[in-house]
Amino acid sequence: MAFGVALLITITSASLATAQEAPVAEPPDTTSEPDTTSEPETTSEPDAMPTEPELALPPINAEVDPGQADLDEAVLKRIDAQTNADLESVAALIESALAKGLSDENSSFAKKMLGSIQLQRGQGLAGAMVRLRGRRQIQIKSEALRALADAVKHDPELAEAHMLIAQLNLLPDGDTEAIQKATTAAIGLYQDDPQELSKAYLLRAVTQEDTDKKVADLNAAIKANPKNTDALRERAGARLQAGDVDGAVTDLQEVLELDPTNQQIAQATVQQLVDLDRADDAVALLSKTIRAKPSEGLYRLRAILYRMLDKEDEAFADLNKALAMQPKDPLALLQRAEIALGREDVKSAKRDLKTAIGIAPQVEQIDQAIVVRCFIAIEEGRMADAITDMQTLIERNPKDTFRRLQLANLYLQDDRPRKAIETLTGVLDSDPKNVSVLRSRADAYLAVGEHQNAIDDYESALAANDSDAEKDDQANKALLSGILNNLAWVLATSPKDEIRNGERAVEMGKRAVELTEESEAHILSTLAAGYAEAGDFENAIKWSEKAVELGTENENDQIDQLKEELESYRKNEPWREKQETEENQMPLLSPEDLIDT
């Protein structure tokens, strides 16, 4: 989790923003303009005494304080200092005074004063950095660090200077050791200031490489200030790295408890929970935030979470609320269009897509809009248009295996099996053991009558699946049963004598039937075909009758073929099926030529 980086930006920008290069405070006005409303000033008598200076300098003891004159001049100039150059001049005078010699008391005072001046210089320079870029910013940063180093050299108790040193070193090319040294000094000085102490511990924590030391500093930061949300978020990240998922979630929940109206924190917290597969917890926290301060953005975010949890109705309701608050939210409209497609409500999907593009024409080019348009085309049977949209998505992200599989499937639906084979081969070049892709390419090979290539891919898919340790879930069972069924089918029914293998077809068919618990008519049919190829027509008829019975109950689209297969087995004739698709030769359109949905 990248908590540290976000924290770095927060701390640094906040500190530098407050350290502006402002002029030194105006000194009090020690002189007055003449009062023009008073009586005219009378001429002084010739023997009148000269006026005494308003600031009489104390007598200088040259033997005890040879630098006293420079120190006195520095004090006077400090009052009138307006610019960074003025402060440098004052600092030079104090350094001169120290070099010439001062009494212990004056030396201590001079060093404190010099430390204060250098801190002010460092703060001003740090503030100026915000407005600079490139080499000049780097130069000013170095100058600020030198000023701050002088500040703590002369007055080690300047906690602000230590903290600013640490914050400047958080910037690129900073010194981690300098951060730890400066924050350690600040921690010692802030023992009576819990708020600043918490910040110092947090600042030191983000540079700790040792997880235990990092967590110890974060614990101290939170103990000093239990409401330090940055420290809580940083500790959540450290706990995640240490494998303490529950502890991390607890910290993230506490962050949102402290500030339920902060949408930025809410979204970051929700994202962390989603990354932990804790979408239910994310929904609960988001719901609390919405109750505190409803907004269209939060409703839209919760709709996304509901969709992750397959709660489409709840998602749809939240999107309606988001659009009620902000009718011109194109992203909410696109999400609602996706849900409408899932409900086979193409009309509503098209309406929302059109409205979204009308509100913000640039939306038409984002991936989500292209996906919606693509699936509208699929629902309307415009496969060539859908293929063109899917190609656009893949061009933007060539490594998206899911989209490439979708494209291959669209090619198959549009009777372009060789294009599907080409697409799937490209995926397998980089991922040769992808079971789903191997199965899909095998199906495409069957469609063009290349049975041996199909068998090779099915066998490779089985081998890759068997090496997968996590193969007990329902999705994997469905994938495996499909591979077994299709392999058994081609081994039993291929018109090529050298391809068929009745015994292996029966073996594969039995496994497929067991995985599906005799619930799929076409898989029962495949086992029957295997028995027929092996010459066991008694079992062929038995399983074929079960397939016809189940297919009739479920109104299977292939019921006519299932009945024909049964009649063939009753005649002691095995089933043969070529399964070769005539390639669609119609050219595909460019994106500019797509039908307006």
XYZ file of C-alpha atoms in Angstrom:
597
model
C 0.000 0.000 0.000
C 1.372 3.433 -0.953
C 0.380 5.219 2.277
C 3.869 6.659 2.785
C 3.979 8.528 -0.512
C 0.587 10.129 0.039
C 1.621 11.098 3.553
C 4.862 12.629 2.292
C 2.929 14.903 -0.041
C 0.444 15.861 2.660
C 3.052 16.729 5.257
C 5.398 18.531 2.894
C 2.836 20.606 1.041
C 1.091 21.587 4.270
C 4.332 22.659 5.936
C 5.766 24.525 2.981
C 2.480 26.273 2.282
C 2.533 27.825 5.758
C 6.196 28.776 5.586
C 5.692 31.694 3.212
C 8.474 34.137 2.398
C 6.630 36.938 4.144
C 8.362 40.131 5.173
C 9.448 40.483 8.769
C 6.840 42.144 10.968
C 6.806 45.916 10.711
C 8.629 47.542 13.641
C 6.671 49.896 15.836
C 6.770 53.507 14.640
C 9.095 55.363 17.023
C 8.618 58.796 15.440
C 5.545 60.894 14.755
C 4.629 63.331 12.038
C 4.155 66.902 13.268
C 0.647 67.697 14.419
C -0.408 70.277 11.881
C -3.478 71.137 13.897
C -1.489 72.334 16.917
C -0.115 75.770 17.467
C 2.934 76.769 15.414
C 6.174 75.473 16.853
C 8.169 78.219 18.574
C 11.830 78.711 17.825
C 14.136 77.165 20.423
C 16.203 79.365 22.559
C 19.802 79.614 21.401
C 21.097 77.951 24.557
C 18.586 75.053 24.397
C 20.003 71.551 25.240
C 20.317 69.068 22.279
C 17.648 66.405 22.139
C 18.625 63.024 23.717
C 18.517 60.061 21.224
C 15.477 57.852 21.695
C 17.557 54.574 21.797
C 20.626 55.126 23.830
C 23.140 52.297 23.437
C 24.433 50.867 26.685
C 28.076 51.540 27.400
C 30.408 49.019 25.814
C 32.882 47.156 27.956
C 35.502 46.457 25.333
C 37.393 44.103 27.586
C 34.425 41.838 28.514
C 32.318 42.166 25.348
C 34.493 43.199 22.392
C 31.661 42.143 20.035
C 29.045 44.214 21.887
C 28.873 46.937 19.261
C 28.131 44.453 16.475
C 25.529 42.748 18.657
C 23.822 46.054 19.455
C 23.752 47.001 15.788
C 22.304 43.555 14.971
C 19.532 44.053 17.520
C 18.582 47.387 15.981
C 18.702 46.047 12.421
C 16.667 43.008 13.455
C 13.800 45.323 14.335
C 13.792 46.916 10.877
C 14.579 43.773 8.835
C 12.142 43.405 5.952
C 13.722 41.005 3.487
C 15.845 37.883 3.328
C 18.836 40.084 2.509
C 18.151 42.147 5.674
C 18.120 38.933 7.734
C 21.430 37.826 6.178
C 22.929 41.187 7.157
C 21.715 40.771 10.754
C 23.097 37.238 10.881
C 26.468 38.466 9.626
C 26.628 41.059 12.416
C 25.781 38.461 15.083
C 28.405 36.077 13.744
C 30.905 38.933 13.783
C 29.975 39.708 17.402
C 30.465 36.087 18.402
C 33.791 35.944 16.611
C 35.034 39.095 18.370
C 33.893 37.758 21.730
C 30.959 38.162 24.076
C 30.233 37.461 27.698
C 28.546 34.166 28.486
C 25.170 35.838 28.883
C 25.457 37.871 25.675
C 26.864 34.895 23.801
C 23.875 32.757 24.795
C 21.512 35.551 23.745
C 23.316 36.039 20.431
C 23.157 32.357 19.566
C 19.445 32.201 20.347
C 18.891 35.264 18.201
C 20.989 33.854 15.383
C 19.069 30.564 15.542
C 15.758 32.440 15.320
C 16.941 34.444 12.317
C 18.181 31.376 10.470
C 14.891 29.579 11.179
C 12.999 32.547 9.748
C 15.274 32.513 6.688
C 14.767 28.772 6.269
C 10.986 29.116 6.522
C 10.942 31.918 3.972
C 13.098 29.973 1.530
C 10.997 26.839 1.992
C 7.883 28.866 1.271
C 9.462 30.269 -1.876
C 10.169 26.747 -3.150
C 6.452 26.183 -3.752
C 6.523 28.790 -6.505
C 9.705 27.533 -8.186
C 10.582 24.648 -10.486
C 13.624 22.782 -11.715
C 17.184 23.774 -10.847
C 16.158 26.963 -9.068
C 13.927 25.012 -6.683
C 16.794 22.636 -5.899
C 19.112 25.598 -5.199
C 16.615 27.233 -2.856
C 16.056 23.920 -1.068
C 19.804 23.577 -0.438
C 19.988 27.169 0.800
C 17.028 26.586 3.129
C 18.620 23.432 4.562
C 21.887 25.319 5.194
C 19.997 28.067 7.013
C 18.095 25.522 9.118
C 21.293 23.618 9.911
C 22.792 26.893 11.191
C 19.599 27.492 13.178
C 19.826 24.210 15.127
C 23.587 24.548 15.437
C 23.167 27.798 17.343
C 19.935 26.827 19.089
C 19.422 23.020 19.268
C 16.056 23.543 20.971
C 14.373 24.935 17.851
C 11.939 22.080 17.307
C 10.351 23.835 14.307
C 13.716 23.925 12.560
C 14.273 20.204 13.158
C 10.848 19.396 11.714
C 11.351 21.568 8.639
C 14.716 19.910 8.002
C 12.964 16.538 8.057
C 10.143 17.727 5.789
C 12.508 19.178 3.191
C 14.428 15.918 3.138
C 11.210 14.051 2.320
C 11.400 15.659 -1.112
C 13.194 13.794 -3.938
C 16.919 13.189 -3.313
C 16.431 13.816 0.395
C 18.605 12.328 3.137
C 16.820 9.616 5.153
C 19.406 9.740 7.934
C 18.890 13.502 8.221
C 15.145 12.923 8.594
C 15.634 10.421 11.381
C 18.157 12.618 13.181
C 15.950 15.718 12.917
C 12.724 13.972 13.943
C 14.452 12.279 16.878
C 15.565 15.715 18.092
C 12.041 17.097 17.615
C 10.530 14.170 19.528
C 12.737 15.034 22.496
C 11.653 18.668 22.376
C 7.908 18.093 21.881
C 7.267 15.965 24.983
C 4.872 18.586 26.355
C 3.061 19.125 23.017
C 1.096 15.948 22.079
C -0.086 17.263 18.696
C 3.384 18.145 17.453
C 4.876 15.069 19.105
C 2.493 12.883 17.105
C 3.563 14.600 13.873
C 7.234 14.073 14.689
C 6.756 10.353 15.369
C 4.787 9.978 12.134
C 7.450 11.792 10.145
C 10.143 9.495 11.529
C 7.984 6.414 10.934
C 7.693 6.928 7.169
C 11.477 6.607 6.817
C 11.870 3.497 8.970
C 12.842 0.438 6.922
C 12.444 -1.957 9.837
C 8.731 -2.814 10.140
C 8.849 -3.224 13.942
C 10.483 0.187 14.393
C 8.006 1.742 11.979
C 5.002 0.306 13.818
C 6.514 1.384 17.164
C 6.778 4.984 15.939
C 3.246 4.874 14.532
C 1.915 3.463 17.794
C 3.625 6.344 19.617
C 2.154 8.858 17.160
C -1.347 7.498 17.695
C -0.883 7.336 21.465
C 0.113 11.006 21.499
C -2.795 11.958 19.241
C -5.429 9.228 18.759
C -7.077 11.376 16.071
C -4.038 11.478 13.789
C -5.685 9.939 10.703
C -2.445 10.034 8.696
C -0.764 7.889 11.338
C -3.702 5.480 11.377
C -3.599 5.087 7.602
C 0.171 4.634 7.619
C -0.102 1.993 10.352
C -2.748 0.201 8.313
C -0.224 -0.050 5.491
C 2.484 -1.360 7.798
C 0.099 -3.920 9.249
C -0.823 -5.107 5.790
C 2.830 -5.644 4.931
C 3.183 -7.662 8.114
C 0.139 -9.781 7.213
C -2.110 -8.307 9.923
C -5.171 -7.810 7.703
C -7.678 -7.466 10.557
C -5.502 -4.860 12.277
C -5.219 -2.908 9.037
C -8.978 -2.967 8.514
C -9.516 -1.774 12.092
C -7.241 1.219 11.481
C -8.969 2.054 8.199
C -12.362 1.884 9.862
C -11.112 4.209 12.589
C -9.997 6.694 9.932
C -13.490 6.885 8.539
C -15.068 6.973 12.002
C -13.026 10.098 12.759
C -13.998 11.896 9.580
C -17.065 10.348 7.918
C -17.697 13.423 5.743
C -14.277 13.412 4.079
C -14.957 11.845 0.692
C -11.287 11.580 -0.226
C -10.509 9.569 2.902
C -13.670 7.515 2.411
C -12.715 6.578 -1.131
C -9.143 5.710 -0.166
C -10.365 3.596 2.738
C -12.936 1.835 0.580
C -10.251 1.072 -2.023
C -8.041 -0.535 0.615
C -10.921 -2.695 1.816
C -11.720 -3.729 -1.763
C -8.078 -4.684 -2.299
C -8.440 -6.920 0.751
C -11.545 -8.567 -0.687
C -13.576 -6.936 2.084
C -16.218 -5.359 -0.162
C -18.963 -5.939 2.452
C -16.991 -3.932 5.016
C -16.407 -1.247 2.382
C -20.158 -0.985 1.735
C -20.858 -0.659 5.461
C -18.309 2.142 5.869
C -19.491 3.914 2.743
C -23.098 3.711 3.926
C -22.085 5.429 7.151
C -20.381 8.172 5.149
C -23.438 8.614 2.945
C -25.668 8.957 6.004
C -23.396 11.705 7.310
C -23.135 13.546 4.003
C -24.925 12.150 0.918
C -23.413 12.939 -2.465
C -23.778 11.695 -6.004
C -20.116 10.593 -6.014
C -20.538 8.383 -2.963
C -23.750 6.855 -4.312
C -21.944 6.069 -7.558
C -19.022 4.541 -5.639
C -21.349 2.371 -3.564
C -23.082 1.272 -6.765
C -19.726 -0.020 -8.019
C -19.279 -1.999 -4.804
C -22.781 -3.425 -5.036
C -22.013 -4.591 -8.563
C -18.856 -6.277 -7.307
C -21.079 -8.143 -4.865
C -23.555 -9.048 -7.638
C -26.201 -6.835 -6.038
C -27.400 -5.277 -9.264
C -30.747 -4.062 -7.873
C -29.048 -2.162 -5.048
C -26.527 -0.737 -7.508
C -29.322 0.371 -9.824
C -31.100 2.115 -6.926
C -27.915 3.964 -5.927
C -27.304 5.107 -9.493
C -30.842 6.460 -9.629
C -30.156 8.411 -6.425
C -26.881 9.716 -7.837
C -28.638 10.872 -10.986
C -31.443 12.442 -8.972
C -28.810 14.576 -7.205
C -26.804 15.215 -10.369
C -28.768 14.423 -13.545
C -25.812 15.356 -15.738
C -23.380 12.774 -14.385
C -22.218 10.857 -17.501
C -20.346 8.210 -15.486
C -23.443 7.291 -13.495
C -25.391 7.087 -16.745
C -22.828 4.708 -18.239
C -22.947 2.482 -15.157
C -26.719 2.392 -15.312
C -26.510 1.494 -19.010
C -24.300 -1.496 -18.136
C -26.857 -2.731 -15.616
C -29.633 -2.280 -18.173
C -27.694 -4.477 -20.608
C -27.417 -7.143 -17.916
C -31.207 -7.008 -17.692
C -31.450 -7.270 -21.497
C -33.004 -3.801 -21.537
C -31.214 -2.583 -24.645
C -33.556 0.373 -25.116
C -32.710 1.874 -21.704
C -28.996 1.192 -22.215
C -29.039 3.026 -25.540
C -30.917 5.951 -23.999
C -28.436 6.335 -21.125
C -25.448 6.037 -23.468
C -26.847 8.685 -25.791
C -27.635 11.007 -22.861
C -24.136 10.613 -21.409
C -22.524 11.479 -24.747
C -24.880 14.433 -25.164
C -23.785 15.805 -21.782
C -20.079 15.252 -22.399
C -19.181 14.300 -26.003
C -15.662 13.272 -24.957
C -17.216 10.434 -22.942
C -17.800 8.573 -26.210
C -14.076 7.813 -26.376
C -13.598 6.382 -22.883
C -13.380 2.627 -22.407
C -16.590 2.320 -20.415
C -18.641 3.946 -23.183
C -17.035 1.757 -25.843
C -17.832 -1.357 -23.778
C -21.486 -0.299 -23.487
C -21.682 0.398 -27.214
C -20.011 -2.929 -27.981
C -22.482 -4.956 -25.936
C -25.440 -3.056 -27.360
C -24.190 -4.158 -30.790
C -23.938 -7.763 -29.558
C -27.492 -7.679 -28.228
C -28.694 -6.314 -31.565
C -26.787 -8.962 -33.522
C -24.354 -6.486 -35.083
C -21.299 -8.656 -34.503
C -19.025 -6.784 -36.927
C -19.663 -3.519 -35.041
C -19.014 -5.264 -31.728
C -15.742 -6.689 -33.075
C -14.568 -3.262 -34.185
C -15.255 -1.792 -30.733
C -13.493 -4.674 -29.009
C -10.479 -4.212 -31.280
C -10.333 -0.558 -30.198
C -10.268 -1.567 -26.524
C -7.463 -4.070 -27.164
C -5.402 -1.536 -29.112
C -5.473 0.644 -25.991
C -4.403 -2.213 -23.735
C -2.815 -5.026 -25.773
C -2.065 -7.062 -22.636
C -5.692 -7.314 -21.542
C -6.199 -11.084 -21.858
C -9.865 -10.882 -20.878
C -10.678 -8.509 -23.745
C -8.681 -10.620 -26.209
C -10.690 -13.669 -25.195
C -13.872 -11.666 -25.679
C -12.677 -10.673 -29.148
C -11.942 -14.292 -30.041
C -15.415 -15.274 -28.870
C -16.936 -12.532 -31.019
C -14.989 -13.834 -34.014
C -16.442 -17.300 -33.397
C -19.962 -15.920 -33.090
C -19.460 -14.050 -36.356
C -18.200 -17.202 -38.137
C -14.591 -16.020 -38.264
C -12.864 -18.966 -36.530
C -9.486 -18.408 -38.174
C -9.410 -14.828 -36.844
C -10.223 -16.287 -33.429
C -7.328 -18.755 -33.752
C -4.984 -15.905 -34.691
C -6.076 -13.836 -31.685
C -5.839 -16.727 -29.224
C -2.430 -17.794 -30.535
C -1.166 -14.295 -29.768
C -2.323 -14.698 -26.162
C -0.739 -18.139 -25.839
C 2.600 -16.837 -27.099
C 2.957 -14.973 -23.803
C 0.870 -17.310 -21.616
C 1.209 -20.853 -23.025
C -0.487 -22.578 -20.071
C -3.627 -20.467 -19.947
C -6.329 -23.134 -19.659
C -9.205 -20.928 -20.840
C -7.308 -19.771 -23.905
C -6.225 -23.304 -24.810
C -9.820 -24.490 -24.561
C -11.061 -21.569 -26.700
C -8.481 -22.158 -29.417
C -9.308 -25.870 -29.438
C -12.979 -24.986 -30.010
C -11.920 -22.703 -32.875
C -9.828 -25.505 -34.422
C -12.897 -27.756 -34.281
C -14.870 -25.093 -36.132
C -12.422 -25.249 -39.068
C -12.144 -29.048 -39.012
C -8.577 -29.184 -37.666
C -9.352 -31.991 -35.214
C -5.810 -32.993 -34.309
C -4.883 -29.407 -33.417
C -8.054 -29.241 -31.333
C -7.150 -32.459 -29.500
C -3.626 -31.196 -28.830
C -4.983 -27.993 -27.258
C -7.570 -29.868 -25.183
C -4.856 -32.213 -23.887
C -2.574 -29.246 -23.086
C -5.440 -27.548 -21.245
C -6.058 -30.683 -19.154
C -2.368 -30.938 -18.288
C -2.229 -27.259 -17.266
C -5.436 -27.602 -15.245
C -4.185 -30.678 -13.407
C -1.092 -28.744 -12.304
C -3.280 -26.017 -10.809
C -3.510 -26.427 -7.036
C -6.717 -24.384 -6.819
C -9.126 -26.360 -8.974
C -12.046 -27.150 -6.710
C -14.133 -24.031 -7.252
C -17.297 -24.034 -9.343
C -15.841 -21.909 -12.129
C -12.967 -24.326 -12.574
C -15.312 -27.322 -12.533
C -17.360 -25.741 -15.303
C -14.223 -25.045 -17.342
C -12.838 -28.551 -16.796
C -16.121 -30.291 -17.635
C -16.310 -28.301 -20.874
C -12.789 -29.335 -21.891
C -13.442 -32.992 -21.056
C -16.731 -32.978 -22.928
C -15.358 -31.396 -26.090
C -12.301 -33.642 -26.128
C -14.459 -36.720 -25.640
C -16.811 -35.562 -28.397
C -14.118 -35.143 -31.053
C -12.485 -38.456 -30.043
C -15.844 -40.191 -30.437
C -17.355 -38.487 -33.486
C -14.542 -37.255 -35.765
C -14.959 -38.500 -39.350
C -11.183 -39.084 -39.453
C -10.380 -42.683 -38.509
C -6.902 -41.838 -37.192
C -8.394 -39.315 -34.753
C -11.070 -41.399 -33.020
C -10.392 -43.216 -29.750
C -13.505 -44.743 -28.173
C -11.891 -45.853 -24.898
C -10.387 -42.424 -24.168
C -13.666 -40.769 -25.189
C -15.504 -42.865 -22.582
C -12.856 -42.022 -19.956
C -13.152 -38.278 -20.592
C -16.943 -38.442 -20.884
C -17.320 -40.181 -17.506
C -15.254 -37.471 -15.795
C -17.379 -34.755 -17.380
C -20.617 -36.477 -16.308
C -19.348 -36.812 -12.723
C -18.286 -33.164 -12.542
C -21.718 -32.015 -13.722
C -23.600 -34.613 -11.645
C -25.527 -35.872 -14.720
C -27.232 -32.477 -15.049
C -26.201 -31.544 -18.620
C -27.946 -33.241 -21.554
C -25.172 -32.538 -24.069
C -22.554 -34.089 -21.742
C -24.658 -37.233 -21.299
C -24.888 -37.298 -25.095
C -21.087 -37.164 -25.380
C -20.651 -40.160 -23.069
C -23.177 -42.062 -25.190
C -21.176 -41.209 -28.335
C -18.011 -42.539 -26.677
C -19.660 -45.840 -25.836
C -20.954 -46.110 -29.419
C -17.468 -45.543 -30.826
C -16.151 -48.214 -28.466
C -18.841 -50.639 -29.758
C -20.819 -50.715 -26.480
C -24.206 -49.770 -27.922
C -26.089 -50.951 -24.832
C -24.488 -48.199 -22.732
C -24.663 -45.821 -25.675
C -28.458 -46.235 -25.817
C -28.734 -45.999 -22.011
C -26.941 -42.640 -21.800
C -28.493 -41.317 -24.996
C -31.984 -41.983 -23.601
C -31.050 -40.063 -20.457
C -29.805 -37.174 -22.620
C -33.069 -37.073 -24.603
C -35.158 -37.243 -21.428
C -33.211 -34.438 -19.724
C -33.125 -32.369 -22.908
C -36.897 -32.651 -23.258
C -37.445 -31.553 -19.650
C -35.142 -28.564 -20.055
C -36.339 -27.685 -23.574
C -32.793 -28.090 -24.887
C -32.139 -26.320 -28.196
C -30.396 -29.452 -29.522
C -33.212 -31.851 -28.711
C -33.712 -32.830 -32.353
C -30.078 -33.862 -32.736
C -30.177 -35.731 -29.422
C -33.083 -37.805 -30.741
C -31.245 -38.463 -34.021
C -28.199 -39.701 -32.103
C -30.378 -42.132 -30.108
C -31.894 -43.554 -33.297
C -28.396 -44.053 -34.732
C -27.274 -46.041 -31.668
C -30.397 -48.189 -31.819
C -29.214 -49.127 -35.320
C -25.760 -49.959 -33.902
C -24.303 -47.032 -35.838
C -21.836 -44.624 -34.144
C -22.327 -40.895 -34.606
C -20.120 -38.817 -36.920
C -19.915 -35.047 -36.974
C -17.638 -32.932 -39.116
C -18.266 -29.533 -37.389
C -16.703 -27.231 -39.945
C -17.708 -23.565 -40.189
C -17.706 -21.621 -43.455
C -15.548 -18.550 -42.885
C -17.340 -15.161 -42.930
C -15.588 -13.115 -45.625
C -17.426 -9.804 -45.088
C -14.948 -6.965 -44.365
C -15.012 -5.342 -40.930
C -15.789 -1.633 -40.607
C -13.529 1.040 -39.195
C -14.639 2.785 -35.968
C -15.725 5.810 -38.027
C -18.171 3.654 -39.989
C -19.943 2.113 -37.002
C -23.724 2.280 -36.880
C -24.933 5.078 -34.602
C -26.528 3.377 -31.582
